[in-house]
Coordinates of C-alpha atoms and ligand atoms in Angstrom, one line a residue:
M38 CA 89.2 78.7 98.2
T39 CA 88.3 81.2 100.9
P40 CA 85.3 83.2 99.9
A41 CA 85.8 86.8 99.3
D42 CA 84.4 89.6 101.5
L43 CA 83.9 91.8 98.4
V44 CA 84.1 91.3 94.7
V45 CA 84.2 94.3 92.4
T46 CA 83.3 93.3 88.9
N47 CA 82.4 94.8 85.5
A48 CA 84.9 97.6 86.1
R49 CA 87.7 99.2 84.2
V50 CA 90.5 98.8 86.7
Y51 CA 93.6 100.9 86.2
T52 CA 95.9 99.1 88.6
S53 CA 99.1 101.3 88.7
D54 CA 100.9 98.0 88.4
P55 CA 103.1 98.1 85.3
R56 CA 103.1 94.4 85.0
R57 CA 99.3 94.4 84.6
P58 CA 98.0 97.9 84.1
W59 CA 94.4 96.9 83.4
A60 CA 92.0 94.4 84.9
E61 CA 88.2 94.0 84.9
A62 CA 87.5 92.7 88.3
F63 CA 89.0 91.9 91.7
A64 CA 88.2 90.2 94.9
V65 CA 89.0 91.5 98.4
Q66 CA 89.5 89.2 101.4
G67 CA 90.6 90.2 104.9
G68 CA 91.2 93.8 103.8
R69 CA 93.5 92.8 101.0
F70 CA 93.3 92.3 97.3
A71 CA 93.0 88.5 96.9
Q72 CA 92.6 88.3 93.1
V73 CA 93.0 90.8 90.4
G74 CA 92.1 89.9 86.8
T75 CA 89.1 88.8 84.8
R76 CA 85.5 88.8 85.8
A77 CA 85.3 85.1 85.6
E78 CA 88.3 84.7 88.0
A79 CA 87.0 87.2 90.5
E80 CA 83.4 85.9 90.4
T81 CA 84.5 82.4 91.4
R82 CA 85.5 84.0 94.7
A83 CA 81.9 85.2 95.4
H84 CA 80.0 83.0 97.8
V85 CA 77.1 83.5 100.2
G86 CA 77.8 86.6 102.2
T87 CA 80.2 88.1 99.7
E88 CA 79.3 91.7 98.8
V89 CA 79.3 92.0 95.0
L90 CA 79.8 95.4 93.6
D91 CA 78.9 95.8 89.9
A92 CA 80.9 98.8 88.8
G93 CA 78.8 99.3 85.7
G94 CA 81.9 99.5 83.5
R95 CA 83.2 102.5 85.4
L96 CA 86.8 103.3 86.3
V97 CA 88.4 102.0 89.5
V98 CA 91.9 103.3 90.5
P99 CA 94.0 102.6 93.6
G100 CA 93.2 104.9 96.5
F101 CA 94.8 108.3 96.1
I102 CA 97.9 109.0 98.2
D103 CA 98.5 112.7 98.9
A104 CA 102.2 112.7 99.5
H105 CA 102.4 116.3 100.8
V106 CA 99.4 117.7 102.6
H107 CA 98.7 119.6 105.8
L108 CA 95.7 117.9 107.3
I109 CA 96.8 119.1 110.7
W110 CA 95.9 122.6 109.7
G111 CA 92.3 121.7 110.2
Y112 CA 93.2 121.0 113.8
E113 CA 95.4 124.1 114.2
L114 CA 93.1 126.6 112.6
G115 CA 89.7 125.6 113.8
E116 CA 87.4 127.8 111.7
W117 CA 89.0 130.4 109.4
I118 CA 88.1 133.2 107.0
D119 CA 88.1 131.6 103.5
L120 CA 90.0 133.8 101.1
S121 CA 89.9 131.4 98.2
G122 CA 88.7 132.4 94.8
R123 CA 91.2 135.2 94.3
P124 CA 89.3 138.0 96.1
S125 CA 90.3 141.7 95.4
L126 CA 91.5 143.9 98.2
E127 CA 88.0 145.2 98.8
E128 CA 86.5 141.7 98.7
V129 CA 89.1 140.6 101.3
K130 CA 88.2 143.5 103.6
G131 CA 84.5 142.6 103.1
R132 CA 85.0 139.0 104.0
V133 CA 87.1 139.9 107.1
R134 CA 84.5 142.4 108.2
A135 CA 81.6 139.9 107.7
Y136 CA 83.5 137.2 109.6
A137 CA 84.3 139.5 112.4
R138 CA 80.7 140.5 112.8
A139 CA 79.6 136.9 112.8
H140 CA 82.3 135.8 115.3
P141 CA 82.3 138.5 118.0
D142 CA 83.9 136.2 120.6
E143 CA 87.0 135.1 118.6
E144 CA 90.0 136.7 120.2
I145 CA 92.1 136.6 117.0
L146 CA 90.8 136.5 113.4
V147 CA 92.6 134.1 111.1
G148 CA 92.1 133.8 107.3
H149 CA 93.8 131.9 104.6
G150 CA 94.2 131.8 100.8
F151 CA 94.6 135.4 99.5
D152 CA 96.3 135.8 96.1
Y153 CA 98.9 138.5 95.8
A154 CA 98.1 139.5 92.2
A155 CA 94.3 139.6 92.8
L156 CA 94.7 142.3 95.4
G157 CA 95.5 144.6 92.6
R158 CA 98.5 146.4 94.2
D159 CA 102.0 146.6 92.9
G160 CA 103.8 145.3 96.0
L161 CA 102.6 143.3 99.0
P162 CA 99.6 144.6 101.0
R163 CA 100.1 146.6 104.2
K164 CA 98.7 146.4 107.7
E165 CA 96.8 149.7 107.2
D166 CA 94.8 147.9 104.4
L167 CA 93.5 145.5 107.0
D168 CA 92.9 148.2 109.6
D169 CA 90.2 149.4 107.3
A170 CA 88.4 146.1 108.1
V171 CA 89.1 145.4 111.8
T172 CA 90.9 147.4 114.4
D173 CA 89.6 146.0 117.7
R174 CA 91.2 142.5 117.4
P175 CA 94.3 141.1 115.8
V176 CA 93.8 139.8 112.2
I177 CA 96.3 137.6 110.4
L178 CA 95.7 136.3 106.9
T179 CA 98.0 133.9 105.1
A180 CA 98.5 133.9 101.3
W181 CA 97.5 130.8 99.3
D182 CA 101.2 129.6 99.5
G183 CA 100.8 129.3 103.3
H184 CA 104.0 131.2 104.0
T185 CA 103.4 134.8 103.7
G186 CA 101.2 136.4 106.4
W187 CA 99.5 139.8 106.3
G188 CA 98.4 141.2 109.7
N189 CA 96.6 144.3 110.8
T190 CA 98.2 146.8 113.3
R191 CA 96.8 144.9 116.3
F192 CA 98.4 141.7 115.0
V193 CA 101.8 143.4 114.3
R194 CA 101.7 144.8 117.9
R195 CA 101.0 141.4 119.3
A196 CA 103.9 139.9 117.2
Q197 CA 106.2 142.6 118.4
E198 CA 105.5 141.8 122.1
L199 CA 106.3 138.2 121.3
L200 CA 109.4 139.0 119.4
E201 CA 110.7 141.1 122.3
R202 CA 110.4 138.1 124.5
T203 CA 112.0 135.6 122.0
R204 CA 114.6 138.2 120.9
R205 CA 114.6 136.6 117.5
D206 CA 112.8 137.5 114.4
V207 CA 110.7 134.3 114.2
G208 CA 108.2 134.8 111.4
H209 CA 110.5 137.2 109.5
M210 CA 108.7 140.5 110.0
V211 CA 109.1 142.8 107.0
R212 CA 110.0 146.4 107.7
D213 CA 109.7 149.5 105.6
P214 CA 113.3 150.2 104.3
V215 CA 113.1 153.9 105.1
R216 CA 111.0 154.2 108.3
L217 CA 111.9 150.7 109.6
E218 CA 108.3 150.3 110.7
P219 CA 106.7 146.8 110.2
T220 CA 104.6 146.7 107.0
G221 CA 102.3 144.0 108.3
I222 CA 103.9 141.3 106.2
F223 CA 105.5 138.2 107.7
L224 CA 107.5 135.8 105.5
H225 CA 107.4 132.7 107.6
T226 CA 104.1 133.2 109.4
F227 CA 103.6 129.8 110.9
D228 CA 106.9 130.0 112.9
L229 CA 105.4 133.0 114.6
T230 CA 101.8 132.0 115.0
Q231 CA 102.7 128.6 116.5
L232 CA 104.2 130.5 119.5
L233 CA 101.0 132.5 120.2
P234 CA 98.8 131.1 122.9
E235 CA 95.7 132.4 121.2
F236 CA 96.6 130.1 118.3
A237 CA 97.0 127.1 120.6
R238 CA 93.5 127.9 122.0
R239 CA 92.0 127.6 118.5
R240 CA 93.0 124.0 118.2
S241 CA 90.0 121.7 117.6
L242 CA 89.6 118.0 116.9
D243 CA 86.4 119.0 115.1
G244 CA 88.5 120.8 112.5
L245 CA 90.7 117.7 112.0
R246 CA 87.7 115.4 111.8
Q247 CA 86.2 117.6 109.1
V248 CA 89.4 117.6 107.0
V249 CA 89.7 113.8 107.2
R250 CA 86.1 113.5 106.0
N251 CA 86.8 115.8 103.1
A252 CA 89.9 113.8 102.2
I253 CA 88.0 110.6 102.0
R254 CA 85.3 112.2 100.0
F255 CA 88.0 113.0 97.4
G256 CA 89.2 109.4 97.4
I257 CA 92.3 110.0 99.5
T258 CA 93.2 106.8 101.3
T259 CA 96.6 107.9 102.6
G260 CA 97.7 111.4 103.7
F261 CA 101.4 112.2 104.2
D262 CA 101.1 115.1 106.7
V263 CA 104.3 116.8 105.9
Q264 CA 104.7 119.2 108.8
V265 CA 103.4 118.3 112.2
N266 CA 104.7 119.7 115.5
L267 CA 105.5 117.1 118.2
R268 CA 102.9 118.7 120.4
D269 CA 100.1 118.2 117.8
L270 CA 100.7 114.4 117.3
G271 CA 98.2 113.8 120.1
A272 CA 95.4 115.1 117.9
Y273 CA 96.0 112.2 115.4
E274 CA 96.3 109.7 118.3
A275 CA 93.0 111.0 119.7
L276 CA 91.3 110.6 116.4
R277 CA 92.7 107.1 115.9
D278 CA 91.7 106.0 119.4
E279 CA 88.1 107.2 118.8
G280 CA 88.0 105.2 115.5
G281 CA 87.8 108.4 113.4
L282 CA 91.0 108.0 111.5
D283 CA 89.5 106.5 108.3
L284 CA 92.6 107.0 106.2
R285 CA 96.2 106.1 106.7
V286 CA 98.3 108.9 108.0
R287 CA 102.0 109.3 107.7
V288 CA 103.6 112.2 109.6
A289 CA 106.8 114.2 109.0
L290 CA 107.7 116.0 112.2
Y291 CA 108.6 119.6 111.7
H292 CA 112.2 120.6 112.4
P293 CA 112.1 124.4 112.9
E294 CA 115.2 126.4 112.2
D295 CA 116.3 126.6 115.8
T296 CA 115.7 123.0 116.7
P297 CA 118.3 121.9 119.3
A298 CA 119.9 118.5 118.8
A299 CA 118.4 117.4 122.1
R300 CA 115.0 117.5 120.4
Y301 CA 116.1 114.5 118.2
V302 CA 115.6 112.2 121.2
E303 CA 112.0 113.2 121.2
F304 CA 111.7 112.8 117.4
L305 CA 113.1 109.2 117.8
A306 CA 110.8 108.5 120.7
A307 CA 107.7 109.7 118.7
K308 CA 108.8 107.5 115.7
R309 CA 109.0 104.4 118.0
R310 CA 105.7 105.2 119.7
L311 CA 103.7 105.8 116.5
D312 CA 104.6 103.1 114.1
D313 CA 101.5 101.2 113.1
D314 CA 99.8 101.1 109.7
A315 CA 97.1 103.6 110.6
L316 CA 99.4 106.2 112.0
R317 CA 103.1 106.3 111.6
V318 CA 105.8 108.9 112.2
A319 CA 107.8 108.6 109.0
A320 CA 110.0 111.5 108.4
I321 CA 111.5 114.9 109.4
K322 CA 110.6 118.1 107.5
L323 CA 112.9 121.1 107.2
Y324 CA 113.3 124.1 105.0
I325 CA 116.3 125.2 103.0
D326 CA 114.6 128.2 101.4
G327 CA 111.3 130.0 101.0
V328 CA 109.1 130.9 98.0
Q329 CA 109.7 132.8 94.7
E330 CA 106.8 135.1 95.3
T331 CA 108.5 136.9 98.2
G332 CA 112.1 136.6 96.8
T333 CA 113.0 134.0 99.5
A334 CA 113.5 131.0 97.3
A335 CA 117.2 130.4 96.8
L336 CA 118.2 130.8 93.1
L337 CA 121.4 130.1 91.2
E338 CA 121.0 133.3 89.3
P339 CA 119.5 136.6 90.5
Y340 CA 115.8 137.3 90.6
A341 CA 114.4 138.9 87.4
D342 CA 112.6 141.6 89.4
D343 CA 115.5 142.1 91.9
P344 CA 118.9 141.7 90.2
A345 CA 120.7 142.3 93.5
S346 CA 119.2 139.2 95.1
R347 CA 119.6 135.4 94.6
G348 CA 117.2 134.8 97.5
S349 CA 118.2 133.3 100.8
T350 CA 118.6 130.0 102.6
V351 CA 117.2 129.2 106.0
Y352 CA 120.5 127.7 107.2
A353 CA 124.0 128.4 106.1
E354 CA 124.8 125.6 103.7
D355 CA 127.3 123.8 105.9
R356 CA 125.0 123.9 108.8
Y357 CA 122.2 122.4 106.8
R358 CA 124.5 119.7 105.6
E359 CA 125.4 118.8 109.2
I360 CA 121.7 118.6 110.2
V361 CA 120.9 116.4 107.2
A362 CA 123.8 114.1 108.0
E363 CA 122.8 113.7 111.6
L364 CA 119.1 113.1 110.8
D365 CA 120.2 110.6 108.2
R366 CA 122.5 108.9 110.6
L367 CA 119.6 108.5 113.0
G368 CA 117.7 106.7 110.2
F369 CA 115.1 109.3 109.4
Q370 CA 113.6 109.9 106.0
I371 CA 114.2 113.6 105.3
C372 CA 111.8 116.0 103.4
T373 CA 113.4 119.3 102.5
H374 CA 111.4 122.2 101.3
A375 CA 113.3 123.7 98.3
C376 CA 111.5 125.9 95.8
G377 CA 114.5 127.5 94.0
D378 CA 117.1 125.9 91.9
R379 CA 119.9 126.7 94.4
G380 CA 117.8 125.3 97.2
V381 CA 117.2 122.1 95.3
R382 CA 120.9 121.8 94.5
I383 CA 121.9 122.3 98.1
A384 CA 119.5 119.6 99.2
L385 CA 120.7 117.2 96.5
D386 CA 124.3 117.8 97.6
A387 CA 123.6 117.3 101.2
Y388 CA 121.7 114.0 100.6
E389 CA 124.6 112.8 98.4
E390 CA 127.1 113.7 101.1
S391 CA 125.2 112.0 103.9
A392 CA 124.9 108.8 101.9
R393 CA 128.7 109.0 101.5
R394 CA 129.2 109.6 105.2
N395 CA 126.7 107.2 106.6
G396 CA 126.8 104.3 104.1
P397 CA 124.2 102.7 101.9
R398 CA 120.6 102.3 103.0
D399 CA 117.1 102.8 101.6
R400 CA 116.7 106.4 102.6
R401 CA 113.8 107.8 100.5
H402 CA 114.9 111.4 101.1
R403 CA 112.7 113.9 99.3
I404 CA 112.7 117.4 98.0
E405 CA 109.4 119.2 98.3
H406 CA 108.2 121.5 95.5
C407 CA 111.3 121.7 93.3
E408 CA 109.6 124.5 91.4
N409 CA 112.4 125.7 89.3
L410 CA 115.5 123.5 89.0
S411 CA 118.6 123.5 86.9
P412 CA 118.3 121.0 83.9
A413 CA 121.7 119.7 85.0
D414 CA 120.2 118.4 88.2
L415 CA 117.3 116.4 86.6
P416 CA 119.3 113.2 86.3
R417 CA 120.6 113.4 89.9
F418 CA 117.2 112.5 91.4
A419 CA 117.3 109.0 89.9
A420 CA 121.0 108.6 90.4
L421 CA 120.8 109.5 94.1
R422 CA 117.3 107.9 94.5
V423 CA 115.9 111.2 95.8
I424 CA 112.2 111.7 95.3
P425 CA 110.9 115.0 93.9
C426 CA 107.4 115.7 95.4
M427 CA 105.6 118.3 93.4
M428 CA 102.2 119.9 93.3
P429 CA 100.7 120.1 89.8
R430 CA 98.3 122.9 90.8
H431 CA 101.2 125.2 91.8
A432 CA 102.3 125.3 88.1
S433 CA 98.9 126.6 87.0
P434 CA 99.3 129.9 85.0
E435 CA 96.3 131.4 86.8
L436 CA 98.2 131.1 90.1
T437 CA 101.7 131.9 89.1
G438 CA 101.4 135.6 88.2
R439 CA 103.7 137.0 90.8
W440 CA 105.9 133.9 90.7
R441 CA 106.6 134.5 87.0
T442 CA 107.4 138.2 87.6
A443 CA 109.9 137.2 90.2
I444 CA 111.6 134.5 88.1
G445 CA 111.3 135.9 84.6
P446 CA 110.1 134.2 81.4
E447 CA 113.3 132.1 80.8
R448 CA 113.2 130.2 84.0
T449 CA 109.4 130.0 83.8
R450 CA 109.8 128.0 80.6
T451 CA 111.8 125.3 82.3
A452 CA 110.0 125.3 85.6
F453 CA 108.0 122.4 87.0
P454 CA 109.6 120.0 84.6
W455 CA 107.5 116.9 85.3
R456 CA 108.0 115.4 81.8
G457 CA 111.8 115.8 82.1
L458 CA 111.9 114.3 85.6
L459 CA 109.9 111.3 84.5
D460 CA 112.1 110.9 81.4
A461 CA 115.1 111.1 83.6
R462 CA 113.6 108.2 85.6
A463 CA 112.9 110.2 88.7
D464 CA 110.2 108.8 91.1
L465 CA 108.1 111.9 90.8
A466 CA 105.3 112.0 93.4
F467 CA 102.3 114.4 93.1
A468 CA 100.5 116.0 96.0
S469 CA 98.1 118.8 96.8
D470 CA 99.8 120.8 99.5
W471 CA 96.4 121.6 100.8
P472 CA 95.4 124.1 102.1
V473 CA 97.8 125.8 99.7
A474 CA 95.9 124.3 96.8
E475 CA 92.7 122.3 96.5
L476 CA 92.6 119.0 98.4
N477 CA 90.9 117.2 95.5
P478 CA 93.5 115.0 93.7
L479 CA 91.5 115.2 90.5
I480 CA 92.2 118.9 90.3
G481 CA 95.9 118.1 90.4
I482 CA 95.6 115.3 87.9
A483 CA 93.7 117.7 85.5
E484 CA 96.6 120.2 85.8
A485 CA 99.2 117.5 85.3
V486 CA 97.7 116.3 82.0
G487 CA 96.2 119.6 80.8
R488 CA 98.8 122.1 81.8
R489 CA 99.2 125.2 79.6
T490 CA 101.9 127.7 79.3
P491 CA 101.1 131.3 80.3
D492 CA 100.4 132.0 76.6
G493 CA 97.8 129.3 76.5
E494 CA 99.9 126.7 74.6
A495 CA 100.0 123.1 75.6
S496 CA 102.9 122.8 78.1
P497 CA 105.9 120.5 77.1
H498 CA 106.0 119.5 80.8
R499 CA 102.6 117.7 80.7
V500 CA 102.3 114.0 81.6
T501 CA 99.9 111.3 80.4
I502 CA 96.8 110.5 82.4
G503 CA 98.3 107.1 83.5
E504 CA 101.4 108.9 84.7
A505 CA 99.3 111.4 86.6
I506 CA 97.4 108.7 88.3
E507 CA 100.6 106.9 89.2
G508 CA 101.9 110.2 90.6
Y509 CA 99.0 110.1 93.1
T510 CA 99.2 106.3 93.7
I511 CA 102.2 104.1 93.2
R512 CA 104.9 106.8 93.0
A513 CA 103.3 108.6 95.9
A514 CA 103.4 105.3 97.8
R515 CA 107.2 105.2 97.1
A516 CA 107.6 108.7 98.4
C517 CA 105.9 107.5 101.6
A518 CA 107.9 104.2 101.7
M519 CA 104.6 102.3 101.5
E520 CA 104.8 100.7 98.0
T521 CA 104.9 97.2 99.3
S522 CA 101.5 97.5 101.0
V523 CA 99.6 100.2 99.0
G524 CA 99.7 102.3 95.8
S525 CA 98.5 99.7 93.3
I526 CA 95.7 97.2 92.9
E527 CA 97.7 94.0 93.2
G528 CA 97.1 90.7 94.9
G529 CA 98.3 90.8 98.5
K530 CA 98.3 94.6 98.9
R531 CA 95.8 96.4 101.2
A532 CA 92.5 96.9 99.4
D533 CA 92.5 100.7 99.1
F534 CA 90.6 101.8 96.0
V535 CA 88.3 104.4 94.5
L536 CA 85.4 104.1 92.1
L537 CA 84.9 107.1 89.9
S538 CA 81.8 108.4 88.1
D539 CA 83.6 108.9 84.8
D540 CA 86.5 107.5 83.0
L541 CA 89.6 109.7 83.4
F542 CA 91.1 108.2 80.3
A543 CA 88.1 109.3 78.2
V544 CA 87.1 112.8 79.5
Q545 CA 88.9 116.0 78.4
P546 CA 91.4 117.3 81.0
E547 CA 89.3 120.4 81.8
R548 CA 86.4 118.1 82.7
I549 CA 88.4 115.9 85.1
P550 CA 87.7 118.1 88.2
D551 CA 84.0 117.4 87.6
V552 CA 84.4 113.7 87.9
R553 CA 83.0 112.4 91.3
V554 CA 84.3 109.8 93.7
V555 CA 81.4 107.3 94.0
R556 CA 83.1 105.1 96.6
T557 CA 86.3 105.2 98.7
V558 CA 87.5 101.9 100.2
V559 CA 90.3 101.6 102.7
D560 CA 91.4 98.1 103.8
G561 CA 88.4 96.7 102.0
R562 CA 86.0 98.8 104.1
T563 CA 83.8 101.4 102.4
V564 CA 84.5 104.7 104.1
H565 CA 82.7 107.0 101.7
A566 CA 79.8 106.2 99.4
G567 CA 78.5 109.1 97.2
P568 CA 75.5 109.3 94.9
Ligands
LIG278 ZN1 103.4 122.3 102.2

């Protein structure tokens, strides 16, 4: 018998393998799990030179897979003004002012993470609010959802110059209905900012390195970066080539609204070029709708706070169907952002039609977010083998204030139906959507098992702790088409695992975020060791 490189023993191993959910030890050899089972079995693999890790009875789970994350933001944004923690309008101004003073040389000030409700205004904030903080440089802040931007007057002017050149309202600038003057709000901010050269100049490999280190610290061993521009792929390649890509990365290339079909040649070339286990171009990401908070998610019935509107779609429905059919024909996995029930239905219909047109294959098409969906559509995920990828934290009552006003109580009750999707045998994958929500998977797991209704009752949509872990491991692996190599602790699979300070099956849900990652192992190699 070949001696093992590593034996982990005296552990409570939750494998995410339904045939053998629990084990007490395993051996690792050549970067793969060689033996999973009892202590006695694993320990026979230990020889001179084998590292033996006594887990002290603690919990070991497969490496976490974040099936929808924006690691590349670290690269794109460099350093930014942190607006997490739900600051009030005055606090936002204070943080912007302080950052501006400390960074006199930055040509544009960028912040992220403000919460609409915490600003304490009825509607959305305005550019004049930010002019109170900074007038000498453009300022652009994105809401926690990552979509809505709020700029000062200097930024709005900068955007107008750009829009005059492009002659198209990229970024969807909101105007005052009476005076037609821009309010300072942008509904699809990143479509605009990615065209600004001052944004390109902010790009920094240091930012990406930092984000990768944070991910590993939280036990993330695979990140599915769901929206990467062709131009930014080089950042991942550079990090891989310097040996700094310590987790596996799968990339979905971003397909903006105006993508010409000629670009598909470049998508295909990128897919062929980056196709190794460390870094692979896996999918294409596009949008069918926006978000409920700004009334841009496409709904089957009108908005509760705007009975004249059912939201909007990014493409006309038949145009979207054509795009999906063509990308499907080219063999891509497709990830469609759909937050509203109408958006979700349009995506399901389009996937169904492209399967009919292009014939059977293992497609793994996904719908990202699926925040509110029609109960009639729940069984369609399993039937069409479409993967819902959802972010537990986005359902948290403390973050959905404005969301609930937009949707109304009835649709809030049936929203984020994790339990119903699992019962309908959907391959529900969980994800963080960082920087929209916290990167730490344990925060998502805590929400998935401990979710409450806005009234503080236990939510009927909660899942068990085992199901939550599977959502971040084996089912996330299926969402990334990687389940034959990662996602569970099984003989032959790549040895990605996490040792935790406490037993997730024993602690109260509200204590789960305090559990620490003691060790993160990728391919049998320790990439993070905590206290
Ligand atoms: Zn996202």
